[in-house]
mmCIF file of C-alpha atoms in Angstrom:
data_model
loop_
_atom_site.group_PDB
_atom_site.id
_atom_site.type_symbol
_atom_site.label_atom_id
_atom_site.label_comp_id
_atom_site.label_asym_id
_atom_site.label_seq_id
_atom_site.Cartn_x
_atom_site.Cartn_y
_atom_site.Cartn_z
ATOM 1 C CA UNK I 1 0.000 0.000 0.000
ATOM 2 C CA UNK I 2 1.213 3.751 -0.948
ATOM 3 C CA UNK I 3 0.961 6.395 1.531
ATOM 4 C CA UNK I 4 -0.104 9.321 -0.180
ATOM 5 C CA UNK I 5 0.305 13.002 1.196
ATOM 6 C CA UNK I 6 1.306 12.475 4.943
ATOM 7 C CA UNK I 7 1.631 15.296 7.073
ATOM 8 C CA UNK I 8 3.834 15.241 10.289
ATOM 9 C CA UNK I 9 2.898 17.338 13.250
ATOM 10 C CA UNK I 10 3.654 14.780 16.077
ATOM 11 C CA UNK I 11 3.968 10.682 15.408
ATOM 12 C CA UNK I 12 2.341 8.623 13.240
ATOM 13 C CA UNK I 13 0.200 5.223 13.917
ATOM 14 C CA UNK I 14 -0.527 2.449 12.223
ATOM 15 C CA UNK I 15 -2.540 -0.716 12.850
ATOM 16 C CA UNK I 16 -1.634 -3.337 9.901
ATOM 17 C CA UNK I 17 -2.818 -6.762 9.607
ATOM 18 C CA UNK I 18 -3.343 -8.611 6.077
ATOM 19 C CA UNK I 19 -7.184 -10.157 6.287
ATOM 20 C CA UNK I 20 -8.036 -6.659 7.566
ATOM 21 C CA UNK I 21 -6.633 -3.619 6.052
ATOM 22 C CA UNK I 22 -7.227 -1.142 8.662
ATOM 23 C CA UNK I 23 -5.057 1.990 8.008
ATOM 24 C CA UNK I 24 -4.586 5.358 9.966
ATOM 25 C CA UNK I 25 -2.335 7.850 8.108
ATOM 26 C CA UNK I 26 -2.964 10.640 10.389
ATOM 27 C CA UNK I 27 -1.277 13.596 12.093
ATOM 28 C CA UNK I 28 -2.455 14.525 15.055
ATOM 29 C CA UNK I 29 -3.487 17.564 16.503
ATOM 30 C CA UNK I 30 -1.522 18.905 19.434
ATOM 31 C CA UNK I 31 -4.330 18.147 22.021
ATOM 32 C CA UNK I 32 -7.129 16.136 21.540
ATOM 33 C CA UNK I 33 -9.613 16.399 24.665
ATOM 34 C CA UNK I 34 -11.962 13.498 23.909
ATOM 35 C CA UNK I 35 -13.054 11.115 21.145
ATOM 36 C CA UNK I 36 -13.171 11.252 17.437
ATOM 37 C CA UNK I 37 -16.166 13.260 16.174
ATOM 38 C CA UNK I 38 -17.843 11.216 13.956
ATOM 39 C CA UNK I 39 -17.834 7.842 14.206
ATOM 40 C CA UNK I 40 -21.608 6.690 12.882
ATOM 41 C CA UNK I 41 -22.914 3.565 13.765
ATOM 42 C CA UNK I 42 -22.070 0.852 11.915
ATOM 43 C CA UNK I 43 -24.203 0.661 8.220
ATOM 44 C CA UNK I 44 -23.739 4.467 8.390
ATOM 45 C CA UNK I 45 -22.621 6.484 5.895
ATOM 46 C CA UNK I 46 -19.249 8.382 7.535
ATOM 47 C CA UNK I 47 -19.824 12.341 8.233
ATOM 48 C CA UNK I 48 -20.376 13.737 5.028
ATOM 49 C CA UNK I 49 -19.312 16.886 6.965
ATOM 50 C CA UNK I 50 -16.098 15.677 7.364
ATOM 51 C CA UNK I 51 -15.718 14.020 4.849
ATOM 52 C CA UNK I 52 -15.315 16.867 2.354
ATOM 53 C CA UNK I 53 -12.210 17.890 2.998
ATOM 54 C CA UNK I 54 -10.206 14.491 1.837
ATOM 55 C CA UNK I 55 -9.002 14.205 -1.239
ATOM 56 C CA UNK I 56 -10.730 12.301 -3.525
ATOM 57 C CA UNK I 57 -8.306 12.404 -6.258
ATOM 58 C CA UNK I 58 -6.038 10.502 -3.736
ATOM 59 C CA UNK I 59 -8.686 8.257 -2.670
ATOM 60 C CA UNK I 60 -9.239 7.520 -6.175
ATOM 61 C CA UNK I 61 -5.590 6.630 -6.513
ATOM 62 C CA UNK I 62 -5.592 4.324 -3.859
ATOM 63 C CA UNK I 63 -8.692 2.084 -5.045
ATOM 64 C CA UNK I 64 -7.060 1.482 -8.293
ATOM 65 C CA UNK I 65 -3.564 0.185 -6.536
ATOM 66 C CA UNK I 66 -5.792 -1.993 -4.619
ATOM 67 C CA UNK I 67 -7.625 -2.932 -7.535
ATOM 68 C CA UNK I 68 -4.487 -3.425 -9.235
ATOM 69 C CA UNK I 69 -1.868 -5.217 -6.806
ATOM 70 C CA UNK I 70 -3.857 -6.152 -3.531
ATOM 71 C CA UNK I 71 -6.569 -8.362 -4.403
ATOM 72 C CA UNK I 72 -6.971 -9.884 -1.370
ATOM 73 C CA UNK I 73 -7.927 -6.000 0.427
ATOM 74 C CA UNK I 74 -10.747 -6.921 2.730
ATOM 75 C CA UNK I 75 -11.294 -3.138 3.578
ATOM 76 C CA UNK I 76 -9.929 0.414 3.679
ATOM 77 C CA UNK I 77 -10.802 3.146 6.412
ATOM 78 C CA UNK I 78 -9.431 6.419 6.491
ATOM 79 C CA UNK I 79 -9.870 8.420 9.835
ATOM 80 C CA UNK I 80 -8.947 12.292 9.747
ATOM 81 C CA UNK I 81 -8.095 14.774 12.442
ATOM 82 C CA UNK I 82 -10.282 11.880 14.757
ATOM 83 C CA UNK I 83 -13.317 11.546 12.425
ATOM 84 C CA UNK I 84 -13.867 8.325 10.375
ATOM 85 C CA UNK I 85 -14.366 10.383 6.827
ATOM 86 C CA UNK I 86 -14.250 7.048 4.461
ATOM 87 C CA UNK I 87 -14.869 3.343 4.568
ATOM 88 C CA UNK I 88 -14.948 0.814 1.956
ATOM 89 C CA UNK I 89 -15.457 -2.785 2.055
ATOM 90 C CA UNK I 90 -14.065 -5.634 -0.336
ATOM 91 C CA UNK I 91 -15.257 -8.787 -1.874
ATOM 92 C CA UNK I 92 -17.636 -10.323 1.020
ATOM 93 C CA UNK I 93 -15.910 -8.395 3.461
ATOM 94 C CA UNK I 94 -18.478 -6.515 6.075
ATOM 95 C CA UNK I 95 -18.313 -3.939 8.781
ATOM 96 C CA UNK I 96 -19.168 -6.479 11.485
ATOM 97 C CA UNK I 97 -17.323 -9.151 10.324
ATOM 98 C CA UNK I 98 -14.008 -9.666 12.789
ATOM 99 C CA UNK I 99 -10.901 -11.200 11.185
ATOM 100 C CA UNK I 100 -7.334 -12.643 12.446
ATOM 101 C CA UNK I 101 -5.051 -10.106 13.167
ATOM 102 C CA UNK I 102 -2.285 -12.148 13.541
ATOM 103 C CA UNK I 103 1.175 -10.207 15.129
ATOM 104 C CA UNK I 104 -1.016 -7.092 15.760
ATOM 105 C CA UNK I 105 -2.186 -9.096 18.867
ATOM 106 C CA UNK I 106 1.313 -8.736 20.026
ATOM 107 C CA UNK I 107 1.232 -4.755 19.802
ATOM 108 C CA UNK I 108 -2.092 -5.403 22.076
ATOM 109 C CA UNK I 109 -0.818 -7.252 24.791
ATOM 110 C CA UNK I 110 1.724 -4.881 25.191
ATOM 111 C CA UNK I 111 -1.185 -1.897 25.941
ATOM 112 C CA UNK I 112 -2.855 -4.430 28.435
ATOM 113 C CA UNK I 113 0.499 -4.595 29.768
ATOM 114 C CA UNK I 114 1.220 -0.894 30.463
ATOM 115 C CA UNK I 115 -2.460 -0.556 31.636
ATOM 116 C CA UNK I 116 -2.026 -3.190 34.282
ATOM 117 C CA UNK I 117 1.364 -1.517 35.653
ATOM 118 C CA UNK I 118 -0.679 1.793 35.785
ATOM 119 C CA UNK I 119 -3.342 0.014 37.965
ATOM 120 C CA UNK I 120 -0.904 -1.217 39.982
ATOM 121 C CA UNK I 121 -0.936 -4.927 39.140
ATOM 122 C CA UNK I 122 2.404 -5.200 37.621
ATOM 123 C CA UNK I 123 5.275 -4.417 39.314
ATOM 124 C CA UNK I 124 7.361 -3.046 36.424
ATOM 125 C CA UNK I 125 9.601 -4.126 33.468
ATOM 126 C CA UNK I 126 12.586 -5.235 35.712
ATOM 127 C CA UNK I 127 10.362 -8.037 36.954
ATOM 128 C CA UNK I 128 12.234 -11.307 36.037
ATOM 129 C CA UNK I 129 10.413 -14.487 34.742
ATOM 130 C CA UNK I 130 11.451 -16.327 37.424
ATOM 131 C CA UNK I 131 9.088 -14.174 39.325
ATOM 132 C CA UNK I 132 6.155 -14.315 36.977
ATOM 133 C CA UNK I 133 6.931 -18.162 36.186
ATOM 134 C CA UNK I 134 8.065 -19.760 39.161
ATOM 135 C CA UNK I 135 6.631 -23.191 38.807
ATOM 136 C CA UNK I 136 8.080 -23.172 35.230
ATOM 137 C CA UNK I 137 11.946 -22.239 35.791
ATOM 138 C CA UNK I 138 12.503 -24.075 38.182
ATOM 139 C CA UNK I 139 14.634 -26.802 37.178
ATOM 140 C CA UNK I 140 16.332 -24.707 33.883
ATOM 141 C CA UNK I 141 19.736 -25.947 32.878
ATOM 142 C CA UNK I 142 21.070 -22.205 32.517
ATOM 143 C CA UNK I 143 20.699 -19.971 35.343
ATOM 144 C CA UNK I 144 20.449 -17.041 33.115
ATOM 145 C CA UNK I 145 16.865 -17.707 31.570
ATOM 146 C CA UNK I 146 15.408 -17.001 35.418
ATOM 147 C CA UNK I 147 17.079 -13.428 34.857
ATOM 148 C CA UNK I 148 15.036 -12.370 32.170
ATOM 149 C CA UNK I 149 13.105 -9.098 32.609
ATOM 150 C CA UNK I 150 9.869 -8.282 31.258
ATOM 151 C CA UNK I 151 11.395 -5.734 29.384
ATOM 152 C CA UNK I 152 13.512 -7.787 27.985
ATOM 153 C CA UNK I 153 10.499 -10.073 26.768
ATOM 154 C CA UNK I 154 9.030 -7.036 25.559
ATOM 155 C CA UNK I 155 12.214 -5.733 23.193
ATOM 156 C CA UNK I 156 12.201 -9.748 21.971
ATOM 157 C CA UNK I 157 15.560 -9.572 23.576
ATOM 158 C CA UNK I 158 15.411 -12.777 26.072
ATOM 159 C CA UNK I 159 18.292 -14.711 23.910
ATOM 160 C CA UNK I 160 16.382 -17.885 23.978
ATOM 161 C CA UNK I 161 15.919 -19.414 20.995
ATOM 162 C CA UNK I 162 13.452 -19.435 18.475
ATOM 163 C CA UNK I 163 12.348 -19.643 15.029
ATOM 164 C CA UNK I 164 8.828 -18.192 14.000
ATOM 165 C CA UNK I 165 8.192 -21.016 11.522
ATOM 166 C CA UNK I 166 9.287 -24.435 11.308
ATOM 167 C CA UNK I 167 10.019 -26.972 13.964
ATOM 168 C CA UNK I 168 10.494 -25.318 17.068
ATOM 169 C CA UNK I 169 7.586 -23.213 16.535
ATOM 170 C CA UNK I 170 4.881 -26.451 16.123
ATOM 171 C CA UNK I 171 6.854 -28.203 19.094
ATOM 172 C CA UNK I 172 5.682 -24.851 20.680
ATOM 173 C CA UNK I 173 2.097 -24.392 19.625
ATOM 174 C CA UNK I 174 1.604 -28.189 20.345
ATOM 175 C CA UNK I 175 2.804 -27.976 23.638
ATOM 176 C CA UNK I 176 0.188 -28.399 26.682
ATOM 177 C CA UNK I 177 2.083 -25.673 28.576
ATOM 178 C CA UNK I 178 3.684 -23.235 26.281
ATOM 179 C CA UNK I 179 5.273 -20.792 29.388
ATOM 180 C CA UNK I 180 7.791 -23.919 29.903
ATOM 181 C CA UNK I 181 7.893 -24.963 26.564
ATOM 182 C CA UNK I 182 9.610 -21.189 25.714
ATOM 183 C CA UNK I 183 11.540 -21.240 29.064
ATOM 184 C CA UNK I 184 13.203 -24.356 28.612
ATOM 185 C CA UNK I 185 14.657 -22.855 25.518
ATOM 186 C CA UNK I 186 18.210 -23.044 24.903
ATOM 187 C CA UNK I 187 20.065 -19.789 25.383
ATOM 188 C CA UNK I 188 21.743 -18.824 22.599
ATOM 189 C CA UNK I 189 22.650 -14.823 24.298
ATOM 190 C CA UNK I 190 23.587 -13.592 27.165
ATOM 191 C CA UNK I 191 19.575 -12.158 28.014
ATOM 192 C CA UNK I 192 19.424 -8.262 26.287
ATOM 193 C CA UNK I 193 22.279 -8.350 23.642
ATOM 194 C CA UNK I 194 20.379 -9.707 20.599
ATOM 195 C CA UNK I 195 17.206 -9.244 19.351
ATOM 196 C CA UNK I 196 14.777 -12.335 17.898
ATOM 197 C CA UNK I 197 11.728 -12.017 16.610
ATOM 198 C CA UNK I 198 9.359 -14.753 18.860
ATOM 199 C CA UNK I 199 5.955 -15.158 19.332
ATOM 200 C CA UNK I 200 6.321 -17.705 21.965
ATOM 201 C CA UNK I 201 7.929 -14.506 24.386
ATOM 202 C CA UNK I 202 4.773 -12.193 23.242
ATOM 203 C CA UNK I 203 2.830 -14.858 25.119
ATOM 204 C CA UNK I 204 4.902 -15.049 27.907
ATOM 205 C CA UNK I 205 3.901 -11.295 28.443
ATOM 206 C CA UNK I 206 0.450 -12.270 28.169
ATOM 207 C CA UNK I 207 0.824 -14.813 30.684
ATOM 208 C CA UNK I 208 1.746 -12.593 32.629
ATOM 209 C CA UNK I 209 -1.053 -9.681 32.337
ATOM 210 C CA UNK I 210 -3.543 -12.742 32.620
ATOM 211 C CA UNK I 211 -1.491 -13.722 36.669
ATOM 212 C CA UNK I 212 -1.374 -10.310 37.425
ATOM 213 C CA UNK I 213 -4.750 -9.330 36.556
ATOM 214 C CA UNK I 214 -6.771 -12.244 37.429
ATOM 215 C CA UNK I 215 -8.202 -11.832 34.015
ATOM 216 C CA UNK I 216 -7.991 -13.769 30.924
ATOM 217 C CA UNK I 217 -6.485 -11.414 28.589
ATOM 218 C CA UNK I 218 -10.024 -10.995 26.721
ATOM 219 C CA UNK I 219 -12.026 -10.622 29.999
ATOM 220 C CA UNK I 220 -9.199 -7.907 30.843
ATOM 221 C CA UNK I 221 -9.216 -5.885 27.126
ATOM 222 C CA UNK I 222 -13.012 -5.480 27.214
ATOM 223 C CA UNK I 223 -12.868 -4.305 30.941
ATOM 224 C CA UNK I 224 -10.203 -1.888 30.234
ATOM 225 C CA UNK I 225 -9.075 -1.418 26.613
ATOM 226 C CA UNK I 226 -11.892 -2.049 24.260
ATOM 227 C CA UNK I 227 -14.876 -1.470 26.716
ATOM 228 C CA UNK I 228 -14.332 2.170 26.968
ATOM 229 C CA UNK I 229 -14.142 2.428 23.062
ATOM 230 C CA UNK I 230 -17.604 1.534 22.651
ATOM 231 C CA UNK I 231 -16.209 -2.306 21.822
ATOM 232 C CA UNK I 232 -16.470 -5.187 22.512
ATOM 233 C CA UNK I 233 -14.008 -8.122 21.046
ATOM 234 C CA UNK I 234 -15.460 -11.914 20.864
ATOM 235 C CA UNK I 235 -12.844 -14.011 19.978
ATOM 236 C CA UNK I 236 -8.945 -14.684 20.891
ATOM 237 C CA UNK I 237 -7.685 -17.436 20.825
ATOM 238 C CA UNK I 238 -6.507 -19.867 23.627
ATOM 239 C CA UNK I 239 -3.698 -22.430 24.330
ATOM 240 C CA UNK I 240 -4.401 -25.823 25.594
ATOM 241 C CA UNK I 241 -4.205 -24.868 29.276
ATOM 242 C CA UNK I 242 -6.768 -21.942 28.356
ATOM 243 C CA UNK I 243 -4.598 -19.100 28.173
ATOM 244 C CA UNK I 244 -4.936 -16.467 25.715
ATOM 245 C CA UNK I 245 -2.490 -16.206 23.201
ATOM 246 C CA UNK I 246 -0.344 -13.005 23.649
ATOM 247 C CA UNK I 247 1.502 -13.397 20.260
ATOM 248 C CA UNK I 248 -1.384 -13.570 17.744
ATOM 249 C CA UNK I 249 -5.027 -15.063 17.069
ATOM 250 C CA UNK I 250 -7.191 -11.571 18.433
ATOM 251 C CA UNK I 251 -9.771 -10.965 16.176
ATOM 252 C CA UNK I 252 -10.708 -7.427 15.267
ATOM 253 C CA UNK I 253 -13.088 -5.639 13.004
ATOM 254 C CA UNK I 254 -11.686 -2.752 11.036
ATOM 255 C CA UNK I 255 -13.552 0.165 12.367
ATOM 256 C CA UNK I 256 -11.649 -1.557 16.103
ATOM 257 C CA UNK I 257 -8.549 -1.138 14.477
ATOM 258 C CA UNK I 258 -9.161 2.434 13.415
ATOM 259 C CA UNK I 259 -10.116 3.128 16.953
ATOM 260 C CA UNK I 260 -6.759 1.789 18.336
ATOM 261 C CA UNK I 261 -4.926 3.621 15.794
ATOM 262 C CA UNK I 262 -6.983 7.020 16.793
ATOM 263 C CA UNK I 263 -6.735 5.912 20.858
ATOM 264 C CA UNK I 264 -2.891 6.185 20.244
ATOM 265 C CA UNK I 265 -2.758 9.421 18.176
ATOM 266 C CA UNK I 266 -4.741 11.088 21.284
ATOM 267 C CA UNK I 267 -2.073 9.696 23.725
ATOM 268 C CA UNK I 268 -4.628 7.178 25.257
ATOM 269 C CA UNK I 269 -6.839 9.539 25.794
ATOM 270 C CA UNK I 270 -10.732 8.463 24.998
ATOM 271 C CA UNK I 271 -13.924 10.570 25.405
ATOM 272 C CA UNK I 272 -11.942 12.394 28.536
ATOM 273 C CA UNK I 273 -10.636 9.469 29.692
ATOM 274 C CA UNK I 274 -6.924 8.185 30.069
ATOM 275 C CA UNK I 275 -7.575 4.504 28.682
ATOM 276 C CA UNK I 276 -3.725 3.786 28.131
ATOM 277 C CA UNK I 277 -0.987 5.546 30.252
ATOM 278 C CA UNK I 278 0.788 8.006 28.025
ATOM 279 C CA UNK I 279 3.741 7.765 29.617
ATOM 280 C CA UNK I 280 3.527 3.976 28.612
ATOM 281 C CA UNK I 281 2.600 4.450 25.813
ATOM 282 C CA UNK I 282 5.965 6.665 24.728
ATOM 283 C CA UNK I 283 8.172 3.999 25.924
ATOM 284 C CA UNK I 284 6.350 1.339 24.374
ATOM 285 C CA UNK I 285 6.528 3.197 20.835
ATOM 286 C CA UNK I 286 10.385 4.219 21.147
ATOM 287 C CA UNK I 287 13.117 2.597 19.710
ATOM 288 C CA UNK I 288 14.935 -0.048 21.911
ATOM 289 C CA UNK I 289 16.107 -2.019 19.295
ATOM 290 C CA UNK I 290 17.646 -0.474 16.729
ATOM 291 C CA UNK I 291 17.677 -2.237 13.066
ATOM 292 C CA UNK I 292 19.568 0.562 11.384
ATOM 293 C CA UNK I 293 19.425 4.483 10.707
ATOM 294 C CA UNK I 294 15.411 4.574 10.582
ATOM 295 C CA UNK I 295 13.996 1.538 12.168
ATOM 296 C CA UNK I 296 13.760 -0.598 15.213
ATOM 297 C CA UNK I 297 11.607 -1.953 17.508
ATOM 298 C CA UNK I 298 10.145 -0.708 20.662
ATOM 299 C CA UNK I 299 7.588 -3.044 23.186
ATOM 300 C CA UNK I 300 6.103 -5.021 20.579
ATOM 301 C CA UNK I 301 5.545 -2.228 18.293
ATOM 302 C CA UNK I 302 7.917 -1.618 14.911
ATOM 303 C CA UNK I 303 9.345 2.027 14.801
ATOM 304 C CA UNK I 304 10.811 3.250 11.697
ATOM 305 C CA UNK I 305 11.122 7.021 10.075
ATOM 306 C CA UNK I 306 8.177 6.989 7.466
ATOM 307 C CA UNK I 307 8.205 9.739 4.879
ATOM 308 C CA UNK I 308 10.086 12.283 6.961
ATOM 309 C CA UNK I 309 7.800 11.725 10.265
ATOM 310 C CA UNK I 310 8.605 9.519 13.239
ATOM 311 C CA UNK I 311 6.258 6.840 13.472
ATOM 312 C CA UNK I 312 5.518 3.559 14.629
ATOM 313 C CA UNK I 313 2.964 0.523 13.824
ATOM 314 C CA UNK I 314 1.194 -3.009 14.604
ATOM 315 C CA UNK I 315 2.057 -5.489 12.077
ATOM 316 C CA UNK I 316 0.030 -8.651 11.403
#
C-alpha cells in the first residue's frame, strides 16, 4: 500500500494486519480532549461533513492500486483529524465481520500490559520471569533464563531461541504448557544483547497480564481497553491450558482497528478518559532495538522514520 500526502505534526500510527486492512495515516493535533467526532454507527454512511475535505483524487488513486496489486484487500478506512471520513469494504468483506489479526495481537498485549502496571498490578519491566513463572523455571539448565526481565520479553531480547516457523515453533504451539515450553529454551545470548523475533515470548507477556490481573487477557481488554471504546471483542484465541495467546489469534473488526490507531494518536486519551498511560505508551513506541538508521523496535511495536515523520505501527 502507498501512503499518499502524509503530514507530520507529532507521530504517526498504524494498525496493519493482512485479512483486515485497517489503516490510519494521520497527524495529530496537538491536544485532543476526547473522542473522534464522527464515528456513525455501523451501516452508516461516515460524516459527510467531514468528509469533504479528503481528497478524492487521492482516494481515487488508492482504489485502483488496490484494484491493481492487492486483491486480497478486505477493507480500507481512512480516519482524519479523529473523524472516520471514508470506509470501503471488499469482496464479502463486512463492517461487522471480525478477522485474524495475527502479530497485531502482540502490539495489544503490550497496551494491556502498560495498563495493568498503571493500575498497579504489575510491578514493572525489571520483573524477572522467574518471578512471573516460578513453577516453570525451576529446574532450567542455565541460570540465566530465570534473569530475564519483562522488558527484555518485551524488546524480543530474552536470547532464547526461536524460530517463528518451522520446527520449534509447532513443538511450541503443540505444547500443553507453552510458558515452559519457551523457558526451557536453549540460550543462545547472554539475556538483552540480541534481538529475535518470537511469538512464543509475546505470550509469555500475556501470561503474565492474565497472573497479574486475574483476568484472561479478553475478559481484561473489554474491561479496560476495548470497553471504553464503545467495543467489545469476541474471539482470541486460547492455548491448551486456556490461556490467551499473547503473540497472535485476536480478532478485530476494522472500524476496532481504526479506533486503536486514533486511541494512540490522542495519547490514550478516549472521550476524557486516560484509557492507556501516556507515559507507557511513549516507551512502548520508542526505539529499543535499533535495526539501522530509521527503524527498530520498541515493546512489541515496529518504529521506523516513514516519509520524513517519526512513526511507529502493529504489524500482522
Amino acid at each position: 500500500m502507498k501512503t499518499l500526502n502524509i503530514r507530520c505534526s507529532t507521530r504517526i500510527s498504524r494498525f496493519l494486519a493482512p485479512a483486515v486492512l485497517a489503516l490510519t495515516f494521520l497527524h495529530a493535533p496537538q491536544a485532543i480532549a476526547g473522542p473522534a467526532a464522527n464515528w456513525p454507527a455501523v451501516g452508516e454512511t461516515p460524516s459527510a461533513h467531514a468528509a469533504a475535505a479528503i481528497n478524492r483524487d487521492a482516494l481515487a488513486a488508492v482504489e485502483a492500486e488496490i484494484a491493481a496489486n492487492f486483491p486480497l484487500t478486505r477493507s480500507l478506512l481512512v480516519v482524519q483529524d479523529g473523524d472516520l471520513v471514508f470506509e470501503k469494504y471488499f469482496g464479502k468483506a463486512t463492517a461487522k465481520q471480525a478477522s485474524s489479526v495475527a502479530s497485531v495481537t502482540k502490539s495489544v498485549t503490550a497496551t494491556l500490559f502498560g495498563i495493568a502496571m498503571a493500575d498497579g498490578q504489575l510491578a514493572g519491566t525489571n520483573m524477572t520471569v522467574a518471578e512471573i513463572y516460578p513453577k516453570e523455571t525451576t529446574g532450567l539448565s542455565d541460570p540465566r533464563t530465570k534473569g530475564i526481565t519483562l522488558g527484555q520479553l518485551l524488546t524480543m531480547t530474552t536470547g532464547l531461541r526461536w524460530h517463528d516457523r518451522g520446527e520449534v515453533f509447532w513443538r511450541h504451539a503443540h505444547s500443553r504448557n507453552r510458558f515452559r515450553n519457551m523457558l526451557v529454551q536453549p540460550q543462545l545470548h547472554a539475556p538483552g544483547t540480541v534481538y529475535n523475533y518470537s511469538t512464543g515470548v509475546s505470550h509469555l507477556i500475556g501470561g503474565a497480564v492474565a497472573q497479574a490481573t486475574g483476568q484472561s487477557l479478553l475478559d481484561y481488554a473489554n474491561a479496560r481497553l476495548f470497553g471504553p471504546l464503545g467495543e467489545t471483542v469476541k474471539h482470541w484465541t486460547r492455548d491448551p491450558m486456556g490461556n490467551n495467546t499473547g503473540g497472535r489469534g485476536l480478532k478485530l473488526t476494522p472500524r476496532q482497528m481504526a479506533k486503536l490507531g486514533q486511541l494512540y494518536l490522542q495519547n490514550g486519551i478516549w472521550d476524557e478518559r486516560q484509557i492507556v498511560p501516556a507515559a507507557w505508551l511513549r516507551e512502548a513506541t520508542a526505539m529499543h532495538v535499533r535495526f539501522d538508521k530509521t527503524s527498530g523496535y520498541g515493546y512489541q511495536f515496529w518504529v521506523r522514520e516513514l516519509a520524513g515523520c517519526a512513526s511507529y505501527y502493529a504489524l500482522g
